[in-house]
GROMACS .gro file of C-alpha atoms in nm:
model
   79
    1MET     CA    1  10.359   9.089   8.986
    2ARG     CA    2  10.112   9.112   8.733
    3ILE     CA    3   9.946   9.438   8.583
    4ILE     CA    4   9.676   9.430   8.345
    5ASP     CA    5   9.512   9.724   8.134
    6GLU     CA    6   9.151   9.613   8.173
    7ASP     CA    7   9.015   9.869   7.911
    8SER     CA    8   9.227   9.691   7.654
    9ASP     CA    9   9.270   9.350   7.800
   10THR     CA   10   9.676   9.364   7.777
   11LYS     CA   11   9.958   9.298   8.011
   12LEU     CA   12  10.172   9.606   8.114
   13ASP     CA   13  10.519   9.557   8.236
   14SER     CA   14  10.567   9.932   8.361
   15ILE     CA   15  10.318  10.192   8.521
   16ALA     CA   16  10.340  10.518   8.703
   17ILE     CA   17  10.080  10.601   8.954
   18PHE     CA   18  10.027  10.954   9.105
   19LEU     CA   19   9.847  10.967   9.434
   20THR     CA   20   9.760  11.234   9.667
   21ARG     CA   21   9.850  11.202  10.016
   22ASN     CA   22   9.489  11.060  10.149
   23GLU     CA   23   9.466  10.839   9.849
   24LEU     CA   24   9.853  10.701   9.954
   25LYS     CA   25   9.701  10.641  10.290
   26GLN     CA   26   9.398  10.466  10.195
   27LEU     CA   27   9.637  10.232   9.938
   28ILE     CA   28   9.866  10.150  10.255
   29GLY     CA   29   9.544  10.058  10.462
   30TYR     CA   30   9.409   9.863  10.194
   31ALA     CA   31   9.725   9.680  10.163
   32LYS     CA   32   9.760   9.601  10.515
   33GLN     CA   33   9.403   9.478  10.542
   34LEU     CA   34   9.476   9.228  10.241
   35LEU     CA   35   9.782   9.090  10.435
   36GLU     CA   36   9.620   9.051  10.784
   37ASN     CA   37   9.274   8.898  10.663
   38PRO     CA   38   9.311   8.579  10.459
   39SER     CA   39   8.931   8.601  10.330
   40LEU     CA   40   9.008   8.914  10.127
   41ASP     CA   41   9.173   8.898   9.771
   42HIS     CA   42   9.125   9.247   9.664
   43HIS     CA   43   9.040   9.611   9.727
   44HIS     CA   44   8.944   9.912   9.506
   45LEU     CA   45   9.071  10.251   9.543
   46SER     CA   46   8.877  10.492   9.366
   47SER     CA   47   8.931  10.858   9.295
   48GLU     CA   48   8.686  11.111   9.463
   49ASP     CA   49   8.485  11.125   9.141
   50TYR     CA   50   8.470  10.749   9.069
   51LYS     CA   51   8.630  10.827   8.730
   52LYS     CA   52   8.957  10.654   8.798
   53GLU     CA   53   9.020  10.326   8.987
   54ILE     CA   54   9.317  10.115   9.107
   55THR     CA   55   9.212   9.753   9.217
   56ILE     CA   56   9.499   9.574   9.414
   57CYS     CA   57   9.467   9.205   9.456
   58ILE     CA   58   9.664   8.922   9.673
   59TYR     CA   59   9.698   8.590   9.535
   60ASP     CA   60   9.920   8.252   9.570
   61PRO     CA   61  10.031   8.118   9.243
   62LYS     CA   62   9.938   7.775   9.376
   63ASN     CA   63   9.579   7.873   9.418
   64ILE     CA   64   9.445   8.106   9.152
   65LYS     CA   65   9.117   7.975   9.100
   66MET     CA   66   8.943   8.237   9.305
   67PHE     CA   67   8.982   8.452   9.024
   68ASP     CA   68   8.821   8.505   8.675
   69GLU     CA   69   8.957   8.305   8.377
   70ARG     CA   70   9.143   8.638   8.207
   71SER     CA   71   9.299   8.695   8.561
   72GLN     CA   72   9.423   8.313   8.611
   73LYS     CA   73   9.565   8.345   8.247
   74LEU     CA   74   9.754   8.636   8.339
   75ILE     CA   75   9.892   8.514   8.616
   76SER     CA   76   9.983   8.188   8.491
   77GLU     CA   77  10.129   8.281   8.159
   78ASP     CA   78  10.334   8.588   8.289
   79GLU     CA   79  10.567   8.414   8.523
   0.00000   0.00000   0.00000
């Protein structure tokens, strides 16, 4: 698991996420899509006002080339 604060470009080791029932249902649906569809690598879950966003990604540590350099660095250095 890798967690990054995209605003400050720093890795995080622990976070708390508070979701409504509807947001949790969406997150579960997105996670299922990532597992079932190998061509997908990420999804964005946005709040109703689009002021907050969670991006979930699926990756294989052996093949991280599909991500930008910052993400590749995070994945490879935080093992």
